[in-house]
Amino acid sequence: MDMPLPIHKDAFRASVATHCAEDQGKFWEMHDRLFDNQRAIEPLKGHAEALGLDVVAFESCMASEKHAEAVRKDMAQAQKAGATGTPSFVLGRTDPADPSKVKGISFIRGAQQFAALKTEIEKALAESEK
């Protein structure tokens, strides 16, 4: 899910940019490039050019804000789940009768050591076996 943090002035536009790049099959390439260049997000056009995107289509996508509402929806859902920052993890299981429904078992906030994540995953697996 998208969770651009307001502490970075360009985070929201960067999230939208990844989805505009996704329209051209380059979501992860844009994601990784922007993550690696957090101090130089703008101008986004330069990143689009470096990735070989159709820059006119990319800029049109950005201007239309066609993905902005989806990013806002992700942010609202993350906040509703209790995420206040990144990383945040929800361990859950799908409903066997309706795989589109997920029951949250555990919520993990912040960066954790592997041992802590492993413990939570093992607890979630034990819960799902009940």
Coordinates of C-alpha atoms in Angstrom, one line a residue:
M1 CA 0.0 0.0 0.0
D2 CA 1.1 3.6 -0.6
M3 CA 1.9 5.4 2.6
P4 CA 3.7 8.6 1.6
L5 CA 4.7 10.4 4.8
P6 CA 4.1 14.1 5.1
I7 CA 7.6 14.7 6.5
H8 CA 8.8 14.5 2.9
K9 CA 7.4 17.2 0.8
D10 CA 7.6 15.2 -2.4
A11 CA 6.4 11.8 -1.1
F12 CA 2.8 12.1 -2.3
R13 CA 3.8 13.1 -5.9
A14 CA 6.5 10.3 -5.8
S15 CA 3.8 7.8 -4.9
V16 CA 1.6 9.0 -7.8
A17 CA 4.6 8.9 -10.1
T18 CA 5.1 5.2 -9.4
H19 CA 1.6 4.5 -10.6
C20 CA 2.0 6.6 -13.7
A21 CA 5.1 4.6 -14.4
E22 CA 3.1 1.5 -13.7
D23 CA 0.8 2.4 -16.6
Q24 CA 3.9 1.9 -18.8
G25 CA 5.0 -1.3 -17.0
K26 CA 7.7 0.3 -14.9
F27 CA 6.3 0.7 -11.3
W28 CA 9.2 -0.9 -9.5
E29 CA 11.8 0.8 -11.7
M30 CA 10.3 4.2 -10.8
H31 CA 9.8 3.2 -7.1
D32 CA 13.5 2.1 -6.8
R33 CA 14.8 5.1 -8.6
L34 CA 12.8 7.6 -6.5
F35 CA 13.7 5.8 -3.3
D36 CA 17.4 5.9 -4.3
N37 CA 17.1 9.6 -5.1
Q38 CA 14.9 10.9 -2.2
R39 CA 16.7 14.3 -2.2
A40 CA 16.2 14.8 -5.9
I41 CA 12.6 13.7 -6.6
E42 CA 11.8 16.7 -8.7
P43 CA 11.8 17.1 -11.6
L44 CA 10.0 13.8 -12.2
K45 CA 10.3 14.2 -15.9
G46 CA 14.0 13.5 -15.6
H47 CA 13.3 10.2 -13.9
A48 CA 10.8 9.3 -16.5
E49 CA 13.3 10.0 -19.3
A50 CA 16.0 8.0 -17.5
L51 CA 13.6 5.0 -17.4
G52 CA 12.7 5.3 -21.0
L53 CA 9.1 6.1 -20.4
D54 CA 6.9 7.9 -22.9
V55 CA 7.4 11.3 -21.1
V56 CA 4.4 12.9 -22.7
A57 CA 2.1 10.1 -21.5
F58 CA 3.8 10.2 -18.1
E59 CA 3.4 14.0 -17.7
S60 CA -0.2 13.7 -18.8
C61 CA -0.9 11.1 -16.2
M62 CA 0.7 13.3 -13.5
A63 CA -1.2 16.3 -14.6
S64 CA -4.5 14.4 -14.6
E65 CA -3.9 13.1 -11.0
K66 CA -5.6 9.9 -12.1
H67 CA -3.8 7.9 -9.5
A68 CA -4.0 10.5 -6.7
E69 CA -7.3 9.2 -5.2
A70 CA -6.0 5.6 -5.1
V71 CA -2.9 6.8 -3.1
R72 CA -5.2 8.8 -0.7
K73 CA -7.4 5.7 -0.3
D74 CA -4.3 3.6 0.6
M75 CA -3.2 6.2 3.1
A76 CA -6.7 6.2 4.7
Q77 CA -6.8 2.4 4.9
A78 CA -3.3 2.3 6.4
Q79 CA -4.2 4.9 9.0
K80 CA -7.4 3.1 9.8
A81 CA -5.4 -0.1 10.5
G82 CA -3.2 1.9 12.9
A83 CA -0.1 2.6 10.7
T84 CA 1.5 5.8 11.6
G85 CA 4.7 5.3 9.6
T86 CA 6.7 2.9 7.6
P87 CA 7.4 0.1 7.7
S88 CA 4.2 -1.3 9.1
F89 CA 3.0 -4.9 8.7
V90 CA -0.3 -6.7 9.1
L91 CA -0.2 -10.4 9.4
G92 CA -3.5 -12.0 8.6
R93 CA -5.2 -14.9 7.0
T94 CA -7.7 -15.1 4.2
D95 CA -11.3 -16.3 4.7
P96 CA -11.5 -19.7 3.1
A97 CA -15.1 -18.9 1.9
D98 CA -14.0 -15.6 0.4
P99 CA -10.3 -15.1 -0.3
S100 CA -10.9 -11.4 -0.9
K101 CA -11.5 -11.0 2.9
V102 CA -8.6 -10.9 5.3
K103 CA -8.7 -11.2 9.0
G104 CA -5.9 -9.4 10.7
I105 CA -4.1 -11.4 13.4
S106 CA -1.2 -9.1 14.3
F107 CA 0.0 -5.6 13.6
I108 CA 3.7 -4.8 13.6
R109 CA 4.9 -1.2 13.7
G110 CA 8.3 0.0 12.6
A111 CA 11.5 -1.7 11.6
Q112 CA 12.0 -4.9 13.6
Q113 CA 14.8 -7.4 14.0
F114 CA 14.3 -10.7 12.2
A115 CA 13.7 -12.6 15.4
A116 CA 10.8 -10.3 16.4
L117 CA 9.2 -10.7 12.9
K118 CA 9.7 -14.5 13.1
T119 CA 8.0 -14.7 16.5
E120 CA 5.0 -12.8 15.2
I121 CA 4.8 -14.9 12.0
E122 CA 4.9 -18.1 14.1
K123 CA 2.1 -16.8 16.3
A124 CA 0.1 -15.9 13.3
L125 CA 0.6 -19.4 11.8
A126 CA -0.4 -21.0 15.1
E127 CA -3.5 -18.8 15.2
S128 CA -4.5 -19.8 11.6
E129 CA -4.2 -23.5 12.5
K130 CA -7.0 -23.1 15.1

